[in-house]
Short mmCIF file of C-alpha atoms and ligand atoms in Angstrom, two decimals:
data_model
loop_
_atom_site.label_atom_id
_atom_site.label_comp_id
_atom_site.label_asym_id
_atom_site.label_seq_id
_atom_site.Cartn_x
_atom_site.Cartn_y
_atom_site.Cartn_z
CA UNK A 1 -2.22 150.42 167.30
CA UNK A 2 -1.07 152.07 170.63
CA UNK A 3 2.64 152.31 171.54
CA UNK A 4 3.15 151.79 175.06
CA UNK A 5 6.68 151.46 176.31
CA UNK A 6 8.32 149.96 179.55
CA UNK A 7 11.72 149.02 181.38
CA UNK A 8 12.12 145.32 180.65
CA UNK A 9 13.59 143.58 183.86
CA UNK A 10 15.71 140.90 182.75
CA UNK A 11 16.03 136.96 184.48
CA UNK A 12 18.85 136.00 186.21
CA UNK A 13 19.20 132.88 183.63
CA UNK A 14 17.95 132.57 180.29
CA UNK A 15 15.25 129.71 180.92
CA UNK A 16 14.23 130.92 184.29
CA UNK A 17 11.03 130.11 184.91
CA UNK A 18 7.71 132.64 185.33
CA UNK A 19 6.66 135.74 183.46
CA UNK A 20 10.55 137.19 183.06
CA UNK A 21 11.81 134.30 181.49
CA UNK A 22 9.27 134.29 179.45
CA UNK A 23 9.17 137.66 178.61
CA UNK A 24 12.99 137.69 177.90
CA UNK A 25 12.56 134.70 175.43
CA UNK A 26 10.32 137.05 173.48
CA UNK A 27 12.91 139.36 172.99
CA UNK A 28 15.71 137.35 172.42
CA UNK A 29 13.31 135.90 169.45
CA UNK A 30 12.66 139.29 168.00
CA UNK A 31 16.16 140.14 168.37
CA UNK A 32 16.80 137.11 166.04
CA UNK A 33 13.87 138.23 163.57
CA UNK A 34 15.28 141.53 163.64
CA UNK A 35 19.03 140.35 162.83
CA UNK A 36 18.20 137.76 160.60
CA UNK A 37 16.10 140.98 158.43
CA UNK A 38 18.92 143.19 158.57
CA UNK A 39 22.25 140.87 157.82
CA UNK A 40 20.99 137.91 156.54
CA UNK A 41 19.58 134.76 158.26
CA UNK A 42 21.96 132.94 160.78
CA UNK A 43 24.76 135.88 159.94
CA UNK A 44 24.43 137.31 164.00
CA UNK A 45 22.64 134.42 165.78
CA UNK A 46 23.22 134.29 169.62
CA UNK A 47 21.90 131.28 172.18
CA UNK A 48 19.55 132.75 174.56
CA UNK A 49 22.30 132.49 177.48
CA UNK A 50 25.09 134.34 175.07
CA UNK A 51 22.15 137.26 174.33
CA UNK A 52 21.55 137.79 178.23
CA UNK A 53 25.27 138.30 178.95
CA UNK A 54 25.66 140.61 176.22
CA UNK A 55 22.37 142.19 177.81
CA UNK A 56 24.01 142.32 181.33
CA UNK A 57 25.50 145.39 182.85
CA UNK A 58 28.92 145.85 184.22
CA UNK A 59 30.50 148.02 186.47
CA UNK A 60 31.56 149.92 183.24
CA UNK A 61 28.41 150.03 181.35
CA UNK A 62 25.16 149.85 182.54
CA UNK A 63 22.70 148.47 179.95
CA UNK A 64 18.60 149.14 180.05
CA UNK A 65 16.47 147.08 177.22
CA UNK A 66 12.74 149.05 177.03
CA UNK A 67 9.93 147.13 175.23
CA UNK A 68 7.42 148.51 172.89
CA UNK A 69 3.87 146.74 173.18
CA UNK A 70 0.36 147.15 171.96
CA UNK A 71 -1.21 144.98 174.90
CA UNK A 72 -0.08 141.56 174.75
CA UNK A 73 1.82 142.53 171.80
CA UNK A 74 5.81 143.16 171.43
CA UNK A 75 6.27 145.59 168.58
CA UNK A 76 9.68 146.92 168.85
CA UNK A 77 12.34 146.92 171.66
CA UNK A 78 15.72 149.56 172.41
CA UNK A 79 18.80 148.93 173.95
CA UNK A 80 20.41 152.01 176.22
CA UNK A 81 24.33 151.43 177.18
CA UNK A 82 25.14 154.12 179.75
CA UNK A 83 29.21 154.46 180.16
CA UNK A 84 29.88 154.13 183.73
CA UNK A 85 33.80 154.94 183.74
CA UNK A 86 34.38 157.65 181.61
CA UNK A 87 32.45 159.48 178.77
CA UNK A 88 29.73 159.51 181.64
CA UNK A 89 27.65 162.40 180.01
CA UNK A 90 26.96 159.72 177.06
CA UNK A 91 23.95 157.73 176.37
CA UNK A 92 24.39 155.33 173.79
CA UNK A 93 21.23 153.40 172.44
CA UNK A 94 19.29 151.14 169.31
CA UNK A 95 16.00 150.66 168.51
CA UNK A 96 14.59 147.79 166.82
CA UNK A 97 10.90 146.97 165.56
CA UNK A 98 9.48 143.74 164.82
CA UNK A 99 10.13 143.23 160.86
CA UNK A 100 6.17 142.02 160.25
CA UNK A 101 5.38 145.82 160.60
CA UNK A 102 4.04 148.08 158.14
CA UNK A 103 6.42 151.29 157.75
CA UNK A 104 4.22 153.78 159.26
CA UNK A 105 3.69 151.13 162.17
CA UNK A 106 7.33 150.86 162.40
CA UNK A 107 8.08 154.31 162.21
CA UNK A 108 5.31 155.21 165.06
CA UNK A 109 7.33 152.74 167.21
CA UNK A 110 10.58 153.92 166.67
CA UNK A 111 9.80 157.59 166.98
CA UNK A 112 7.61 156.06 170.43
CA UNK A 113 11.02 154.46 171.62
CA UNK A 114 13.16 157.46 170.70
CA UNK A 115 11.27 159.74 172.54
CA UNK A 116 11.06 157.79 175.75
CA UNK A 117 15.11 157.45 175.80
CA UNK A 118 15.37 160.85 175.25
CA UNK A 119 13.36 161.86 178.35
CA UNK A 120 15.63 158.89 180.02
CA UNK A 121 18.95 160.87 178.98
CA UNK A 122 17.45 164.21 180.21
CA UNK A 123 16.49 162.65 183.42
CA UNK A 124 19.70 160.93 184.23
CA UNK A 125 22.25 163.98 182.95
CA UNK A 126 23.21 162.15 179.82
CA UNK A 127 23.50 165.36 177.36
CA UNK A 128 25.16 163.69 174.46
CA UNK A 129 23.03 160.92 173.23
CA UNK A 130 24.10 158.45 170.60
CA UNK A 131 21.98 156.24 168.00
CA UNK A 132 21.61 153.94 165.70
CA UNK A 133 20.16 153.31 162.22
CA UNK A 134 20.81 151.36 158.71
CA UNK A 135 23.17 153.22 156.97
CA UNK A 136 24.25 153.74 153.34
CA UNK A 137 27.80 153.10 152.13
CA UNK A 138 27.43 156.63 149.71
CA UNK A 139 24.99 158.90 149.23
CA UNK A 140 23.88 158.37 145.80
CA UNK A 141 23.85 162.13 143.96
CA UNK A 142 20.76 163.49 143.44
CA UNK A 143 19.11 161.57 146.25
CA UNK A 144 17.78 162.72 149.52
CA UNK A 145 20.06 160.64 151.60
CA UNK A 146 22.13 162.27 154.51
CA UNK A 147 25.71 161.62 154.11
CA UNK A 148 28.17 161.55 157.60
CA UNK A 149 29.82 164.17 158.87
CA UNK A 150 32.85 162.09 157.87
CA UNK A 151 33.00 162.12 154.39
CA UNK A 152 32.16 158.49 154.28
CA UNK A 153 28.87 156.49 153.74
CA UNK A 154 25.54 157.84 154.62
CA UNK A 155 21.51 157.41 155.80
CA UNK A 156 18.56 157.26 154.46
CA UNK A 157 16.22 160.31 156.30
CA UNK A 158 13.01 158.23 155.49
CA UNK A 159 14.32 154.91 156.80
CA UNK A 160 12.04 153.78 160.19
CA UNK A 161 15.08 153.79 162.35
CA UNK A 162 17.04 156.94 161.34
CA UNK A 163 13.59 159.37 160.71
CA UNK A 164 12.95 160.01 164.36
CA UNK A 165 16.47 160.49 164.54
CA UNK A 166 16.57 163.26 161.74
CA UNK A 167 13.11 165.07 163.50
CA UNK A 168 14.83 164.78 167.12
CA UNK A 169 17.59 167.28 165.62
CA UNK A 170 20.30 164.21 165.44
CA UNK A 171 23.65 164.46 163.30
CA UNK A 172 24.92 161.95 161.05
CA UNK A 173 28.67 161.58 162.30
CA UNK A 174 29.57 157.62 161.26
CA UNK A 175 28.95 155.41 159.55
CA UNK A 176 30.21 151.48 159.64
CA UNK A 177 30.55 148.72 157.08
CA UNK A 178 29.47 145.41 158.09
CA UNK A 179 31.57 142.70 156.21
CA UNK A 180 31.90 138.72 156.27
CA UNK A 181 34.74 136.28 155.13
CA UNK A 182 34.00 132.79 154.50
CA UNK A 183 36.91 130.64 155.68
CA UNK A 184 35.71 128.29 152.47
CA UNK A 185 36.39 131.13 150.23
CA UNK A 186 40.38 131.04 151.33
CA UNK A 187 41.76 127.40 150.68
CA UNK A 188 45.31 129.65 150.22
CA UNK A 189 44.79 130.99 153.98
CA UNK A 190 48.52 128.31 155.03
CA UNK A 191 49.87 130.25 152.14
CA UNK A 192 49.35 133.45 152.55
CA UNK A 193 49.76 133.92 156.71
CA UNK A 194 53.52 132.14 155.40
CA UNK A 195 53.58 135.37 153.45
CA UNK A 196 52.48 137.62 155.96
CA UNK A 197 55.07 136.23 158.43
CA UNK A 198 58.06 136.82 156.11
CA UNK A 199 56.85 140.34 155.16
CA UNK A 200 56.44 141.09 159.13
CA UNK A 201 60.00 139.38 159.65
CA UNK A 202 61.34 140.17 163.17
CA UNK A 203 57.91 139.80 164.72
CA UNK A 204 56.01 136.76 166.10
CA UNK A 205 52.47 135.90 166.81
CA UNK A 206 51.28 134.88 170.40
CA UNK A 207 48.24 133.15 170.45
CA UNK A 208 45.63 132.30 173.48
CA UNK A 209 42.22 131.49 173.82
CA UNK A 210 39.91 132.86 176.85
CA UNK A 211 41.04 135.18 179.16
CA UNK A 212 44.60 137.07 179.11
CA UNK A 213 47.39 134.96 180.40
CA UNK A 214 49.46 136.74 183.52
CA UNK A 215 52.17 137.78 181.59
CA UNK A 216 50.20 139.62 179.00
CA UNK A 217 47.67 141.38 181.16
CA UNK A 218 49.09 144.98 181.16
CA UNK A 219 49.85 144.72 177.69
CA UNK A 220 46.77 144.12 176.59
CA UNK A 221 45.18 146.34 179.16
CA UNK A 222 47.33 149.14 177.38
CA UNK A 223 46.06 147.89 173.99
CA UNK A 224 42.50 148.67 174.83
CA UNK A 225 43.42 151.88 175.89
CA UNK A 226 44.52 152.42 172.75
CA UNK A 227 41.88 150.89 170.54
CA UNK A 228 39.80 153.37 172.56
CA UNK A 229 41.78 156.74 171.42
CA UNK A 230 43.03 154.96 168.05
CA UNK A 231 40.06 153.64 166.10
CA UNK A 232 38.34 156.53 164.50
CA UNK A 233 35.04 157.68 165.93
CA UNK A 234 34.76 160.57 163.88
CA UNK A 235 33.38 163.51 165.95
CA UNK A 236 31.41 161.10 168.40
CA UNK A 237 32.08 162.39 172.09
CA UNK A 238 33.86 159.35 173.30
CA UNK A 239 36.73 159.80 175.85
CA UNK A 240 39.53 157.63 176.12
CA UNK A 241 39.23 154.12 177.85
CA UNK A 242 41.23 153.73 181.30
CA UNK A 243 41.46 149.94 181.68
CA UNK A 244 42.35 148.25 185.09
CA UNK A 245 43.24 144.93 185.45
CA UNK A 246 39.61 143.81 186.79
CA UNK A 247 38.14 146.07 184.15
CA UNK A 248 39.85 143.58 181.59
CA UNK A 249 38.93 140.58 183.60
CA UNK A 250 35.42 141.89 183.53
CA UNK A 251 35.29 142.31 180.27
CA UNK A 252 37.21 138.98 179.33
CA UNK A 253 34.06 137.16 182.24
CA UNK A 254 31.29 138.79 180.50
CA UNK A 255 31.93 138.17 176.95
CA UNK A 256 32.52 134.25 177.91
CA UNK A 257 29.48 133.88 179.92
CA UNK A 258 27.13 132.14 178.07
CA UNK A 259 29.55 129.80 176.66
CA UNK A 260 31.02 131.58 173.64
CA UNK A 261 35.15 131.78 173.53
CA UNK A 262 37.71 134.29 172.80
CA UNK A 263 40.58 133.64 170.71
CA UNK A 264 43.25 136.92 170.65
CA UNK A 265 46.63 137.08 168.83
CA UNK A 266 49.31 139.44 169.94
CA UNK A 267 52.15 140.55 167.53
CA UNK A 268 55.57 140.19 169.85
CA UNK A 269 58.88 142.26 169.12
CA UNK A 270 62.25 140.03 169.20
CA UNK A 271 62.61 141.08 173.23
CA UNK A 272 58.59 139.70 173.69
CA UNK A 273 56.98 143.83 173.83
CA UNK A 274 53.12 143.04 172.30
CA UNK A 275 52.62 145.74 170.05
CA UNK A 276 49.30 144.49 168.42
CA UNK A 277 46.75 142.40 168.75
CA UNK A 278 43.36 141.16 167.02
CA UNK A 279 40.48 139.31 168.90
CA UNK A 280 37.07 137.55 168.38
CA UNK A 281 34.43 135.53 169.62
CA UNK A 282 33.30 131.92 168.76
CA UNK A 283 29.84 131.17 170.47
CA UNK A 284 27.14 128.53 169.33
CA UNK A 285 26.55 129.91 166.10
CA UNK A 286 28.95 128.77 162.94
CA UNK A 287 29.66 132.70 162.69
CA UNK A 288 32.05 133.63 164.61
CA UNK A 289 32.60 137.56 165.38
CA UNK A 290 35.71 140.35 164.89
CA UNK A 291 36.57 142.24 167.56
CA UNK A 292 39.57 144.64 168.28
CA UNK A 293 42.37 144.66 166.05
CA UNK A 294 45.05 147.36 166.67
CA UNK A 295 48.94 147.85 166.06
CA UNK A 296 50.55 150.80 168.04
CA UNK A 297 51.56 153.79 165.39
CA UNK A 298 55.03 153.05 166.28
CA UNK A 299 54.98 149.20 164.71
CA UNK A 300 52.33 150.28 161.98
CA UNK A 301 52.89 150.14 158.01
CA UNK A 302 55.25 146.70 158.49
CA UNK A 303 51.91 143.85 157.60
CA UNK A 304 51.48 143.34 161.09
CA UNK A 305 47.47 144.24 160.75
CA UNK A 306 47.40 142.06 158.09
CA UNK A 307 49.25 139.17 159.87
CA UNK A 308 47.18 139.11 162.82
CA UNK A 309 43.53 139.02 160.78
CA UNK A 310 45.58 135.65 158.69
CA UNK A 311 46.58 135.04 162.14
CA UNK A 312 43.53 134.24 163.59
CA UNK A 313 41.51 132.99 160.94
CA UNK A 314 44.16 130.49 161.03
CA UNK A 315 43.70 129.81 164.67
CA UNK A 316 40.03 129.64 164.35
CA UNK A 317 39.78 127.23 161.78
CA UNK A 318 42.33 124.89 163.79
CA UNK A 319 40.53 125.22 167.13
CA UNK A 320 37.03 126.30 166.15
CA UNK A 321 36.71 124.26 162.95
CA UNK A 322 32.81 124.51 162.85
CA UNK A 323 33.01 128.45 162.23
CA UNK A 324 33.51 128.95 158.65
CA UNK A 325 32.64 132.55 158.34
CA UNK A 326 33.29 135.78 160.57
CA UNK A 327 31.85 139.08 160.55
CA UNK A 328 33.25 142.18 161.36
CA UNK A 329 32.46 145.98 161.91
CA UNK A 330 34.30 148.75 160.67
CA UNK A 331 33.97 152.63 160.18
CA UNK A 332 33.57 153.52 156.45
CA UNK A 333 37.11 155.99 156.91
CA UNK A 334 38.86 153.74 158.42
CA UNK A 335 40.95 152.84 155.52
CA UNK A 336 43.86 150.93 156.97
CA UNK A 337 42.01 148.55 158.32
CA UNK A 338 39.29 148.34 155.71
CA UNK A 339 42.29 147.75 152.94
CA UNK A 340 42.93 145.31 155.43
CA UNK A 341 39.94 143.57 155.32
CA UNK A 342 38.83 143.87 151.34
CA UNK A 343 42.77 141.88 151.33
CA UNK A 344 41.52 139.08 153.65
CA UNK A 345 38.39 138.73 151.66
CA UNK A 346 35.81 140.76 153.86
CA UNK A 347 33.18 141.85 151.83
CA UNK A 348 29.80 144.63 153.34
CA UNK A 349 26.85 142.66 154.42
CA UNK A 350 25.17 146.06 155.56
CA UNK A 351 25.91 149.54 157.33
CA UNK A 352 25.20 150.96 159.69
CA UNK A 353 25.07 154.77 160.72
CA UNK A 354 25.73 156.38 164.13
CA UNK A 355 23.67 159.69 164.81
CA UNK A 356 24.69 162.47 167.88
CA UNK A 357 22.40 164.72 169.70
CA UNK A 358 23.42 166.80 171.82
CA UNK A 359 21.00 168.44 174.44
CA UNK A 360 21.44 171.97 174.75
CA UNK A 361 21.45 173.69 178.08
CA UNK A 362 17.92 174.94 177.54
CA UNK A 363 16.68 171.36 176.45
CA UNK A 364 18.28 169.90 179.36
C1 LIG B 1 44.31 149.11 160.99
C2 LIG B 1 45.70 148.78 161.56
C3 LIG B 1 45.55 147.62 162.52
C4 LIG B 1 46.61 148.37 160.41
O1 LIG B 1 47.86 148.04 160.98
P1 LIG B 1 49.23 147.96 160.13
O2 LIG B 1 50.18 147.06 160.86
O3 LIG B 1 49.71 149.29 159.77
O4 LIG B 1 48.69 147.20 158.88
P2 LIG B 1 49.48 146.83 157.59
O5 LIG B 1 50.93 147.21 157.67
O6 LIG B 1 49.11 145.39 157.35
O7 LIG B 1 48.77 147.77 156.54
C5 LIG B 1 47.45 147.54 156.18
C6 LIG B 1 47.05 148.46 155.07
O8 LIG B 1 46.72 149.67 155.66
C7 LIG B 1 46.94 150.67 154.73
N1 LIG B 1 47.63 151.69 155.46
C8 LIG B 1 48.62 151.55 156.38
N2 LIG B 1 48.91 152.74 156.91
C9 LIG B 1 48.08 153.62 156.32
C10 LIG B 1 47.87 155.00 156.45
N3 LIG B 1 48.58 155.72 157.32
N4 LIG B 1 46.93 155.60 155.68
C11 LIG B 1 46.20 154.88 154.83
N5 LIG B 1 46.35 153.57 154.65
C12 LIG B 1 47.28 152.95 155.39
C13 LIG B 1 47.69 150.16 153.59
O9 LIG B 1 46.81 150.04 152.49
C14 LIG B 1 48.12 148.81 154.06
O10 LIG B 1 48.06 147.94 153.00
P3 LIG B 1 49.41 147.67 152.10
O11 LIG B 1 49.92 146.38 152.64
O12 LIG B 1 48.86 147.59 150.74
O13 LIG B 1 50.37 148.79 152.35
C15 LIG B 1 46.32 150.03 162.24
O14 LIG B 1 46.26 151.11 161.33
C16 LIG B 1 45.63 150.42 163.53
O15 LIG B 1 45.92 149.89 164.59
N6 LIG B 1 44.69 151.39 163.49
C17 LIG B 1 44.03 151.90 164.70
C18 LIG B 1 43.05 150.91 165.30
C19 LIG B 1 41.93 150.59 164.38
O16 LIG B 1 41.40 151.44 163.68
N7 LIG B 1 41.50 149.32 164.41
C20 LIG B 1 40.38 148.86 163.65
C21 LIG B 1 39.11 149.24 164.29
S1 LIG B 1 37.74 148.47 163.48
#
């Protein structure tokens, strides 16, 4: 087998027609293999038009797919996401191999892939580089597994994905717990959001779906700012987020391209301040996805966080009632929100482990 490795230009629609269509379709169908291997078929299934929006760049990320192939052959693919506003010096990327390979065939394109970014980061200034493995959620003791520089979960230094990583000279700073709810599993959902509303008393849930109504836009601008400085990313060297109104329309435009929805709740003081909020996507698939949830400290420690997950598992099962489970990501120390979550009824599908590297002076 030879590992040759290329820029992959992407289509301007998902069933254009000719050899970049065609070659996008490829990946979009190991990108399914690869999911359905890792979760668990169907768990993180995306419609070729919702894949090559979350494959587009924006003016505050730019995003480069390479391709692995042996001749006519796709063995493995990575995704780089270059920061474009701020934490500019950052390279953030994933491989993935197709799941048919043998290990040492998977390992040879992985360490292949991470070689090539590498040189990428080098040549474009990017001196802290970021990646991506399975993770562990302990180290068992006695075994050979890494654990993060956090405390919490850990890596396996033989795995495909993360030995390259290890060789390259990469740190293990975070790792995240994948989890799912099934809405079937929570006939008591009515019940207990009536709960969570009398333990939050004072407060009251704003609900929207798609992009930010007028009246909430610099609120929820400010929230992202602080979901970006909030959330823990253990020692990863992310700055804080400064997020413009088109930054948030951008964002809002690209993750609803391709068809799939947003549905956000905001928690509202008595004089209508949001001081939380909790979003996610519906798309084609019956899963739908978790994204930001975040109280500011001031209102934290009063159920809020729980209220808005009840929240808007409530307001997907009204509007979306077709997506029956959700999925979410969060960092193994992240307590709050993971007590959270095991409350709702999350419970891990997988982890995942984030590695650093960065490139001395003399390397770069
Ligand atoms: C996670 C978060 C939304 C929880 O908000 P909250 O309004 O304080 O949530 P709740 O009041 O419902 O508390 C949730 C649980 O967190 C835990 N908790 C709250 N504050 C905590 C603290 N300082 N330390 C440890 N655990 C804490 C408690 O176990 C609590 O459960 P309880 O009801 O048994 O007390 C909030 O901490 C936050 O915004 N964090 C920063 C952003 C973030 O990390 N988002 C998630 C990214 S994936």
């Amino acid at each position: 087998m030879t590992v040759e490795v290329r820029t992959v230009d992407l289509p301007d629609a998902a069933d254009e027609v000719g050899e970049r269509g065609d070659r996008f379709r490829r990946h979009h169908e190991l990108a399914i293999r690869v999911a359905d291997a890792r979760y668990a078929p169907g768990v993180l299934d995306l419609r070729p038009d919702e894949r090559l929006a979350a494959w587009a760049s924006s003016p505050s990320e730019r995003h480069v797919r390479l391709e692995a192939v042996d001749g006519d052959r796709l063995l493995g693919a990575a995704d780089l996401w270059l920061p474009m506003q701020e934490s500019t010096d950052v390279l953030d990327f994933g491989t993935a191999s197709d799941p048919a390979l043998d290990a040492a065939e998977a390992r040879a394109v992985h360490r292949t892939l991470v070689a090539h970014v590498l040189a990428m980061a080098e040549a474009q200034g990017r001196i802290v580089v970021m990646g991506g493995s399975p993770g562990l959620a302990t180290a068992a003791p006695g075994s050979a597994a890494i654990a993060a520089s956090t405390g919490f979960g850990a890596a396996d230094p033989a795995d495909a994905e993360a030995a390259p990583l290890v060789e390259a000279g990469f740190a293990l700073e975070q790792v995240y717990r994948v989890s799912l709810v099934d809405l079937d599993a929570l006939p008591d959902l009515p019940e207990r959001l009536a709960a969570a509303h009398e333990r939050s008393a004072g407060y009251r849930v704003v609900a929207w779906e798609g992009a930010t109504p007028a009246e909430h836009r610099a609120a929820v601008r400010a929230l992202h700012e602080r979901m970006s400085t909030d959330a823990p990313v253990g020692d990863l060297a992310l700055e804080p987020e400064i997020w413009s109104d088109e930054r948030l329309a951008e964002f809002e435009e690209q993750k609803t391209r391709g068809g799939r929805t947003i549905r956000t709740v905001a928690a509202a003081t008595p004089d209508g301040e949001l001081v939380g909020y909790s979003r996610l996507f519906a798309g084609d698939s019956d899963v739908a996805r978790q994204h930001d949830t975040l109280v500011v400290r001031e209102h934290r420690g009063h159920g809020l966080g729980m209220l808005l997950k009840l929240a808007n598992l409530a307001e997907l099962a009204t509007h979306h009632p077709r997506h029956r489970r959700v999925t979410t990501w969060n960092a193994e120390e992240n307590r709050p929100m993971l007590a959270t979550n095991e409350a709702v009824g999350f419970a891990p599908i997988a982890y995942e482990a984030v590695w650093q590297r960065r490139q001395s002076k003399e390397q770069s």
